[in-house]
mmCIF file of C-alpha atoms in Angstrom:
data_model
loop_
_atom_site.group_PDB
_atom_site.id
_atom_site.type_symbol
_atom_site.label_atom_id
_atom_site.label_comp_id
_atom_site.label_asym_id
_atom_site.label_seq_id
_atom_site.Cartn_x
_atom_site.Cartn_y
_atom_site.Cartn_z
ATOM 1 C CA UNK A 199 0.000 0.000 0.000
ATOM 2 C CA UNK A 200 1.298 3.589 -1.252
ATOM 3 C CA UNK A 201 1.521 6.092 1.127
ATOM 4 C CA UNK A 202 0.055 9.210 0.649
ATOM 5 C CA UNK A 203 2.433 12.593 0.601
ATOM 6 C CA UNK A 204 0.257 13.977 3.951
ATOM 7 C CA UNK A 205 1.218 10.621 5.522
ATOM 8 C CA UNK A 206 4.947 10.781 4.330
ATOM 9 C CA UNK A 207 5.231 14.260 5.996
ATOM 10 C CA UNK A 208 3.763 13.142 9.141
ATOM 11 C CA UNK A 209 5.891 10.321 9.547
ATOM 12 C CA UNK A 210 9.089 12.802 8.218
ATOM 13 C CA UNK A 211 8.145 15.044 10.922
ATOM 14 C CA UNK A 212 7.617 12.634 14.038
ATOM 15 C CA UNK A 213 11.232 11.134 12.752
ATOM 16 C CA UNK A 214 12.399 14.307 12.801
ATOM 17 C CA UNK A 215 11.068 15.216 16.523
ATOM 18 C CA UNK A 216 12.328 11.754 17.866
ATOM 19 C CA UNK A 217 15.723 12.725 16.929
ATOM 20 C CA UNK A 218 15.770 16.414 18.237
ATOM 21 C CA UNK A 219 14.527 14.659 21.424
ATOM 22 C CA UNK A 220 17.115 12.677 21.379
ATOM 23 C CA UNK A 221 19.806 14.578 20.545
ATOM 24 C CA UNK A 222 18.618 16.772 23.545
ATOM 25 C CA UNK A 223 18.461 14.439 25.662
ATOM 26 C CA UNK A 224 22.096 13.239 25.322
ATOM 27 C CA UNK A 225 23.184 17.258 25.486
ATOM 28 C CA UNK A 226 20.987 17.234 28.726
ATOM 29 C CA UNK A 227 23.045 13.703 29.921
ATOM 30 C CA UNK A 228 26.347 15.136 29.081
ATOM 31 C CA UNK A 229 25.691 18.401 31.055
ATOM 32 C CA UNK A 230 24.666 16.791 34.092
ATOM 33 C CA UNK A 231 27.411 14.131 34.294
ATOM 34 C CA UNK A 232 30.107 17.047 33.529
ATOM 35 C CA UNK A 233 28.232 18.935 36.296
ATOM 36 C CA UNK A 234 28.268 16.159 38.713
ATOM 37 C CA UNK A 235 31.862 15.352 38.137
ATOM 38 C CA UNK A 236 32.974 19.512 38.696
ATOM 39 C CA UNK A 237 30.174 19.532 42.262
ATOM 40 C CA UNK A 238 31.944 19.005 45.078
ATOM 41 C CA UNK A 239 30.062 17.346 47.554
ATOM 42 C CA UNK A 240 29.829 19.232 51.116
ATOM 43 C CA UNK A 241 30.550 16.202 53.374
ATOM 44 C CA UNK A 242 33.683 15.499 51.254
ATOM 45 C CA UNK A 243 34.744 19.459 50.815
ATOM 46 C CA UNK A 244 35.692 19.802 54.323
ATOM 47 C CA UNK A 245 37.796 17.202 56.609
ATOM 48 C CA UNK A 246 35.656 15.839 58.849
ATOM 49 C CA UNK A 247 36.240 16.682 62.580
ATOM 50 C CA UNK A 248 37.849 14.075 64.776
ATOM 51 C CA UNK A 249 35.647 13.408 67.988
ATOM 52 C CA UNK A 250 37.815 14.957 71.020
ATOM 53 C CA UNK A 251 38.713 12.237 74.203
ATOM 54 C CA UNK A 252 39.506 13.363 77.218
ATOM 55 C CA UNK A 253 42.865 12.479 78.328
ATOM 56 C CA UNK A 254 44.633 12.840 81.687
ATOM 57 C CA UNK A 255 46.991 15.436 82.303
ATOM 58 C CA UNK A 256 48.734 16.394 85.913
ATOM 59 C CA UNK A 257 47.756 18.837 87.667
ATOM 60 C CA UNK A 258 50.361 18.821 89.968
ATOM 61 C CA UNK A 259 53.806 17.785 89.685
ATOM 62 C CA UNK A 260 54.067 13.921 90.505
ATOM 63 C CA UNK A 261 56.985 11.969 92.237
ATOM 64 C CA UNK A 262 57.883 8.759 91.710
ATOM 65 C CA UNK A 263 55.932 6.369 93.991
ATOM 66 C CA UNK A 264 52.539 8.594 94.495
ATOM 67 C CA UNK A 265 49.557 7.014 94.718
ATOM 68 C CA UNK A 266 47.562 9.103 92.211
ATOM 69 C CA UNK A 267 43.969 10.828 93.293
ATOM 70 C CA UNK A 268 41.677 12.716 91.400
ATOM 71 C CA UNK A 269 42.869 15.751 93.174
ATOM 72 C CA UNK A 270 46.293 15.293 91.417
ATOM 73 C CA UNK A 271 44.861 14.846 87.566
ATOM 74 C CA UNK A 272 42.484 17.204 85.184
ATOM 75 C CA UNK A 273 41.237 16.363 81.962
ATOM 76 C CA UNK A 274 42.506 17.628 78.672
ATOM 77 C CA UNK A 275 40.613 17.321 75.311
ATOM 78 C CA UNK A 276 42.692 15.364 72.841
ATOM 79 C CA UNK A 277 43.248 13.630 69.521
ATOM 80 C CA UNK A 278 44.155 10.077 70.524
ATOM 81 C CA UNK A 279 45.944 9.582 67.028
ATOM 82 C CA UNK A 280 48.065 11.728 68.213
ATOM 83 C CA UNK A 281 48.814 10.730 71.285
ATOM 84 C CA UNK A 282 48.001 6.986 71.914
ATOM 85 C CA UNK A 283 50.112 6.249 74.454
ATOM 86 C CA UNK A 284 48.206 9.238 76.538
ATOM 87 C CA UNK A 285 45.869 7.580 79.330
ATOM 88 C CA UNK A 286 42.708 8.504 80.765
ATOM 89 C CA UNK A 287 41.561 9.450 84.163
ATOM 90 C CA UNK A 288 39.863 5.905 85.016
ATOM 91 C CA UNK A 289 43.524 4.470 83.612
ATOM 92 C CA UNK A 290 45.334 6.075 86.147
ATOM 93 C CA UNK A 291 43.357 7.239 89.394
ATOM 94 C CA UNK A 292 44.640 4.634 92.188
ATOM 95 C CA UNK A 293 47.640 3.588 90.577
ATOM 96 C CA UNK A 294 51.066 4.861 91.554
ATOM 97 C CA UNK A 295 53.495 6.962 89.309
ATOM 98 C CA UNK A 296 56.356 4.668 88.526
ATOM 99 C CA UNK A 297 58.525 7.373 87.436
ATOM 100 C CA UNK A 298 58.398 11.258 87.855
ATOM 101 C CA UNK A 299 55.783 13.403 85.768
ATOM 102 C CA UNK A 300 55.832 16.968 84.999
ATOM 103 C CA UNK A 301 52.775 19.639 85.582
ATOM 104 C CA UNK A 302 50.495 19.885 83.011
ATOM 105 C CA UNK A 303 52.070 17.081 80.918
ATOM 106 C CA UNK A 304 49.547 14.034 79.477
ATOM 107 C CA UNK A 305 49.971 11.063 81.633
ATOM 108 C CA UNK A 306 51.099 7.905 79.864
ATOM 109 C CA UNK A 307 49.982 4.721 80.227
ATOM 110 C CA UNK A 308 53.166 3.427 80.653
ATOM 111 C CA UNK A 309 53.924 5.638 83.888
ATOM 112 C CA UNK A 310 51.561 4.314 85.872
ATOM 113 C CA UNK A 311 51.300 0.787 87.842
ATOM 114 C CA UNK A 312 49.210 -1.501 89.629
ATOM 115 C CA UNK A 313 52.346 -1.888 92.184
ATOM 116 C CA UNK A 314 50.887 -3.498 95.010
ATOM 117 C CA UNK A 315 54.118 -3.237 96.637
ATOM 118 C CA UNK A 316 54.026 -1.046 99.963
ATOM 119 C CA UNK A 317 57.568 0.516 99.263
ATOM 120 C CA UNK A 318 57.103 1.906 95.593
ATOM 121 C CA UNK A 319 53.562 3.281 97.050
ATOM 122 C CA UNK A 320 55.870 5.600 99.901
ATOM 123 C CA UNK A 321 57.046 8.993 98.364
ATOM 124 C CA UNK A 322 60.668 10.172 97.614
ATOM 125 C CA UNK A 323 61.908 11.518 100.465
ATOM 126 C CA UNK A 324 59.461 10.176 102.968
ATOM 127 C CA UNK A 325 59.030 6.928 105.148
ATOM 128 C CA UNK A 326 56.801 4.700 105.885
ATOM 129 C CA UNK A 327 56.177 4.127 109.753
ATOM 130 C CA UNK A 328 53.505 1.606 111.537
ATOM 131 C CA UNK A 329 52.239 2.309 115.031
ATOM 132 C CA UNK A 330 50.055 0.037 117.171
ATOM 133 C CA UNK A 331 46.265 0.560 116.949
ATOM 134 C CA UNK A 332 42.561 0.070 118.144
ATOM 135 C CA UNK A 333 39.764 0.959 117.165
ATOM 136 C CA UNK A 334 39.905 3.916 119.726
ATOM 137 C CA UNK A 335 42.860 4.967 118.216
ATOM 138 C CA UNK A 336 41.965 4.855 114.579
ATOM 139 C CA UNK A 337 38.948 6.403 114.720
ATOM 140 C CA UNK A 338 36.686 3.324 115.772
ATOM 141 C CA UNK A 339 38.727 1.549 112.631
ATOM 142 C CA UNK A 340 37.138 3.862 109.998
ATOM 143 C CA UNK A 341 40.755 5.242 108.850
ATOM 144 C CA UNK A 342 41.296 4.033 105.476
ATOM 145 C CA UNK A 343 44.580 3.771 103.399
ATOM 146 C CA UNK A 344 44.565 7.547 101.426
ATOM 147 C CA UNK A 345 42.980 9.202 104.007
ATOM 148 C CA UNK A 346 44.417 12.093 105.589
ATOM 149 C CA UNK A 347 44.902 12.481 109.779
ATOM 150 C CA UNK A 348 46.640 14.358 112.397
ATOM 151 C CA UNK A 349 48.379 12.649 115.043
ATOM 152 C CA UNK A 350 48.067 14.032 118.811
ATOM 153 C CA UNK A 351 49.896 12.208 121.864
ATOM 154 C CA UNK A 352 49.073 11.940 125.575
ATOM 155 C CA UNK A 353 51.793 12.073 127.912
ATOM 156 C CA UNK A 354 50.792 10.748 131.465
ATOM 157 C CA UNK A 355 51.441 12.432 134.565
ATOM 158 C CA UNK A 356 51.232 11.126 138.475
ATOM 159 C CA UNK A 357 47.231 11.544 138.211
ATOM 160 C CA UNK A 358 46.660 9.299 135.109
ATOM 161 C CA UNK A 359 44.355 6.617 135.799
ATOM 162 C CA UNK A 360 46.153 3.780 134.606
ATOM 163 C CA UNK A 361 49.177 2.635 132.769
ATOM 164 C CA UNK A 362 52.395 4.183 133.284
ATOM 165 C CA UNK A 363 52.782 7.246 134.998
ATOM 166 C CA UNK A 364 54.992 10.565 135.696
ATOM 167 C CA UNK A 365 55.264 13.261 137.578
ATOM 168 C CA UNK A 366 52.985 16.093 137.319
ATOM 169 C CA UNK A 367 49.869 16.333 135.201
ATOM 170 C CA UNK A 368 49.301 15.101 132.040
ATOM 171 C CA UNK A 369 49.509 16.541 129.075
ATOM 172 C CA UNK A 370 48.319 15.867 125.473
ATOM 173 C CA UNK A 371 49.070 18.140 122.319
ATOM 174 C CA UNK A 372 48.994 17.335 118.950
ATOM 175 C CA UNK A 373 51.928 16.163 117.634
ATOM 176 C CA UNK A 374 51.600 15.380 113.436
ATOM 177 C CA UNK A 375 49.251 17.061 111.211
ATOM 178 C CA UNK A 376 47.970 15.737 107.348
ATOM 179 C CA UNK A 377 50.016 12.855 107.720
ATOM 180 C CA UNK A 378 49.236 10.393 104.917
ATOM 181 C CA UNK A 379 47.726 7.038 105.273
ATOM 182 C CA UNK A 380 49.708 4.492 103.480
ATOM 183 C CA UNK A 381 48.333 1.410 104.452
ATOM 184 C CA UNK A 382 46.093 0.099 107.226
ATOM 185 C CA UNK A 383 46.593 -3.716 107.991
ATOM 186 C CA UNK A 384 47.722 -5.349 105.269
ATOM 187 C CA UNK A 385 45.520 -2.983 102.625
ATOM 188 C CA UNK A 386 48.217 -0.806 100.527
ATOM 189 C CA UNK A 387 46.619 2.495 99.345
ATOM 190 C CA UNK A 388 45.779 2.470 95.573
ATOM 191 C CA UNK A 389 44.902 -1.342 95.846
ATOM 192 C CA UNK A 390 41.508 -3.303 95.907
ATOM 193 C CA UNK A 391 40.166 -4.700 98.273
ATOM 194 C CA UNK A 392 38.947 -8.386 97.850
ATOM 195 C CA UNK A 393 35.351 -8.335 96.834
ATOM 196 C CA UNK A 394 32.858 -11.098 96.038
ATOM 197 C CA UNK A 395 29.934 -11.202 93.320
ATOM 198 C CA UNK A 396 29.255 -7.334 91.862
ATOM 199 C CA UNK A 397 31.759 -5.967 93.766
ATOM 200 C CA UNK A 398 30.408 -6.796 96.816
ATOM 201 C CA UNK A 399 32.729 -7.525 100.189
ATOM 202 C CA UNK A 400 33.612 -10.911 100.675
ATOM 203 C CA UNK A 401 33.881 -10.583 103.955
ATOM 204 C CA UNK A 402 33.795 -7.762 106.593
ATOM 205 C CA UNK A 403 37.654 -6.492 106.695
ATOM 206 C CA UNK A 404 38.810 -7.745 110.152
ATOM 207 C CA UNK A 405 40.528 -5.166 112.242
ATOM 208 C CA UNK A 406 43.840 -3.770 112.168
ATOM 209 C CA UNK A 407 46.455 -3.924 114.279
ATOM 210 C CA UNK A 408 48.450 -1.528 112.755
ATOM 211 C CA UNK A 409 48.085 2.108 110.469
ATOM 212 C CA UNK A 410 51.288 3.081 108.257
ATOM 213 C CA UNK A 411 52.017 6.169 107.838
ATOM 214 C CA UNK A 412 54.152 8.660 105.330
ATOM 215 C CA UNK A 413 56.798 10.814 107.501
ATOM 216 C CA UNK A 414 59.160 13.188 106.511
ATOM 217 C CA UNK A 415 62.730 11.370 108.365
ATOM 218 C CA UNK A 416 62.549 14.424 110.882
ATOM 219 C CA UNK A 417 58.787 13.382 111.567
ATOM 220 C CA UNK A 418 59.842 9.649 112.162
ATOM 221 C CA UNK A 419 62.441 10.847 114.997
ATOM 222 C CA UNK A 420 59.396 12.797 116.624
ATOM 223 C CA UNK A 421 56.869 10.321 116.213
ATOM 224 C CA UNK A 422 59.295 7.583 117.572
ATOM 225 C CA UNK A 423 60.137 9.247 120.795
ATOM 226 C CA UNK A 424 56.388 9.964 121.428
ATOM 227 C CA UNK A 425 55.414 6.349 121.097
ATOM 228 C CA UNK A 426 58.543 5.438 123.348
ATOM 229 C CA UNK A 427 56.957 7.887 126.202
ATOM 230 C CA UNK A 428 53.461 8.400 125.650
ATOM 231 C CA UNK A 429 49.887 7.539 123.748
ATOM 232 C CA UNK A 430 49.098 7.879 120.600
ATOM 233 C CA UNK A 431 45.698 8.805 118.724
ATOM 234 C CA UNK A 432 44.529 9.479 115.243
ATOM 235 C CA UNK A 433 41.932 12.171 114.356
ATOM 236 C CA UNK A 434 40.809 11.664 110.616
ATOM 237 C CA UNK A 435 40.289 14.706 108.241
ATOM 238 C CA UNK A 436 38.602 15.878 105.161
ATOM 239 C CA UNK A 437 40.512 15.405 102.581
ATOM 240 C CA UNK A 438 39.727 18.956 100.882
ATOM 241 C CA UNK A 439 40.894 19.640 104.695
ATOM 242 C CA UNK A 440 44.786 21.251 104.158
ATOM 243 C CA UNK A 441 44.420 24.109 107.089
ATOM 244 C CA UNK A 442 47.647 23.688 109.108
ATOM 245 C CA UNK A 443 46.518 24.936 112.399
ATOM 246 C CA UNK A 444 48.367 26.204 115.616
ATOM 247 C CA UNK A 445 49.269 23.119 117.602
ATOM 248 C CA UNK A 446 47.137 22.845 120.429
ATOM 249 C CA UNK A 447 48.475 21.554 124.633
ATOM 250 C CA UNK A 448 45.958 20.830 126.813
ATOM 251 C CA UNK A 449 47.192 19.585 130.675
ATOM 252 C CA UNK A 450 44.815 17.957 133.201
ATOM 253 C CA UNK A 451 42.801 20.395 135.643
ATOM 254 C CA UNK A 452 43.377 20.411 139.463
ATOM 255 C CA UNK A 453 46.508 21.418 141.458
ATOM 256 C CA UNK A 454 50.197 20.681 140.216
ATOM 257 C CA UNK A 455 50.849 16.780 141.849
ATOM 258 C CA UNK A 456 53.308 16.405 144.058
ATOM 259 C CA UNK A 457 55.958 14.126 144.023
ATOM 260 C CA UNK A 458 56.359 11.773 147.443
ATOM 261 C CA UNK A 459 59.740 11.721 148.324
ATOM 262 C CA UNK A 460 61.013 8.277 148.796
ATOM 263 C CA UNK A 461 63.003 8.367 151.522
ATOM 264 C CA UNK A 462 66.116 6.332 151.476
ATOM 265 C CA UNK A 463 66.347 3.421 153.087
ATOM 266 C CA UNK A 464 67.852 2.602 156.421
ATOM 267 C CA UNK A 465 71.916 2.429 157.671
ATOM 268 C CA UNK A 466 72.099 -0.642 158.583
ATOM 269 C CA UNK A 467 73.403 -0.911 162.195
ATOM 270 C CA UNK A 468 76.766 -1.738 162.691
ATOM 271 C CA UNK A 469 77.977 -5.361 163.782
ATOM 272 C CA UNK A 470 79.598 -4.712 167.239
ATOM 273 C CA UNK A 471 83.326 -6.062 166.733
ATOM 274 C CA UNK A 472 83.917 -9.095 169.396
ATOM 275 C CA UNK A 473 87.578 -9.082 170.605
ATOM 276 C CA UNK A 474 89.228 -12.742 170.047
ATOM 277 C CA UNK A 475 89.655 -14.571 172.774
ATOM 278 C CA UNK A 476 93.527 -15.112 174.353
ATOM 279 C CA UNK A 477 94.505 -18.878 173.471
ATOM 280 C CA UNK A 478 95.088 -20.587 176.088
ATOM 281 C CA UNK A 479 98.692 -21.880 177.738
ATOM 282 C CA UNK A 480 99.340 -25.220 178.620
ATOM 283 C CA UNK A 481 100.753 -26.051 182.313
ATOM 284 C CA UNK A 482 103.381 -28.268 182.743
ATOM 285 C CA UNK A 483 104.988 -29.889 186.052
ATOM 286 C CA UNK A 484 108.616 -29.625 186.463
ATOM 287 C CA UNK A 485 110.100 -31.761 189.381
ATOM 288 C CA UNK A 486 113.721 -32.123 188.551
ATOM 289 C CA UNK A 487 114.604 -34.031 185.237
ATOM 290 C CA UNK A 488 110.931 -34.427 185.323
ATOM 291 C CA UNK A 489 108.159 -32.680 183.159
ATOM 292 C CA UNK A 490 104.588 -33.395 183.280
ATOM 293 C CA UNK A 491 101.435 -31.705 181.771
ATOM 294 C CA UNK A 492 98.966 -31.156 183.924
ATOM 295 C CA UNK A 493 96.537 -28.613 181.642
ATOM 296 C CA UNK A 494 96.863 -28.349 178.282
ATOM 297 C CA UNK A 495 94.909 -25.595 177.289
ATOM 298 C CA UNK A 496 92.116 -27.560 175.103
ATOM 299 C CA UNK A 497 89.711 -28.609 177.830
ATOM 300 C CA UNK A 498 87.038 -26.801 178.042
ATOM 301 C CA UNK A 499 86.566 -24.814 181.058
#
């Protein structure tokens, strides 16, 4: 079947559309691919910030053998790609600076141990001293290794009520003041306690016998001749607590005792002297050539 000329234009023309369509279409393809390859894309413009962790720096200069607190330590915000041997401050609270660190300087990891060691725990240039306790004398045995206390001593006089006495009243002053805790028993400060299911005590912690403290060497001479001649007592403080007050002597009320004089004991008398007795002389007979005995001196009289 022929095709008519009005039918041959028509189908000339819709030909004709198709490919101006089409050739737009690939002009409109080419722009937007060229466009998308010259957009940058906002995310990837900019470098994308690195979240900030808080690190651990010192606050405080710390010596070798501190037990660090949260006192000593502040928080720094930092990029731990830079700095990933930096620590944190629940790497480091408790533990004890194994070797010095500077103010203000991020606290490795590597300076810090779980030493539970009683001698790398005492600081350079101190000592660690134990005196006797009860729970009278450590606070009814609520003193706990960190903590903070003064130290007062009671020296008897004639009118203590028991123990030893001396002469004249007694007298208590205080004696030490924020003297460190270093251990109390056999529990080192910086180290757990043993705990049982979710952290819960085992046991009740049985009482001490003894509370170490940290004393300057001039302090250990002091606190040695005061347990040598009198009693010792802990008062516990707050640990925000640093006030160094006046030292404070308190002496028992009443009159000033007087000393009995023990009077010295008795000459004994002396032991009359008894003159010796003359020996005696023998008696002898004489008649002529003859000589006869008649008392030798032995007999008895």
């Amino acid at each position: 079947m022929r095709l008519g000329l009005k039918a041959k234009l028509t189908i000339a023309v819709g030909l004709a559309a198709a490919c101006a369509f089409l050739l737009l279409g690939i002009r409109a393809m080419r722009e937007g691919a060229a466009m998308a390859r010259n957009a940058v894309p906002p995310l990837l413009s900019a470098k994308a910030p690195v979240p900030a962790v808080l690190l651990v720096q010192a606050a405080r200069a710390i010596r070798t053998g501190e037990t660090i607190t949260a006192a000593m330590i502040r928080n720094a915000a930092g990029d731990p790609a830079r700095f990933p041997a930096a620590a944190t401050s629940a790497e480091v609270v408790g533990k004890v600076a194994t070797r010095d660190i500077p103010m203000r300087a991020l606290i490795a990891r590597d300076a810090v141990g779980m030493e539970s060691k009683l001698a790398i725990r005492v600081p350079m240039g101190m000592r660690a001293v134990s005196i006797d306790t009860t729970a009278e004398i450590a606070v009814a045995g609520l003193v706990r290794p960190g903590d903070r206390v003064d130290v007062q001593v009671v020296y008897p006089g004639a009118d203590a009520i028991s123990g030893a006495r001396g002469t004249g009243r007694s007298r208590a002053q205080a004696l030490l003041q924020m003297v460190q805790v270093l251990a109390v028993g056999e529990l080192v400060v910086g180290t757990q306690q043993p705990s049982g299911v979710d952290g819960a005590l085992s046991s009740p912690p049985p009482p001490a016998r003894t509370v170490t403290l940290a004393l300057t060497p001039e302090q250990v001479s002091t606190l040695s001749l005061a347990k040598s001649t009198g009693a010792l007592t802990l008062s516990l403080r707050n640990p925000a607590d640093s006030a160094q007050v006046k030292l404070a002597i308190a002496s028992s009320a009443g009159p000033e005792p007087v000393a009995v004089p023990v009077p010295p004991p008795a000459a004994a008398a002396p032991v009359p002297r008894v003159a010796p007795r003359p020996a005696p002389h023998a008696i002898e007979l004489v008649v002529g050539d003859r000589r006869e005995t008649i008392y030798s001196g032995s007999a008895g009289r």
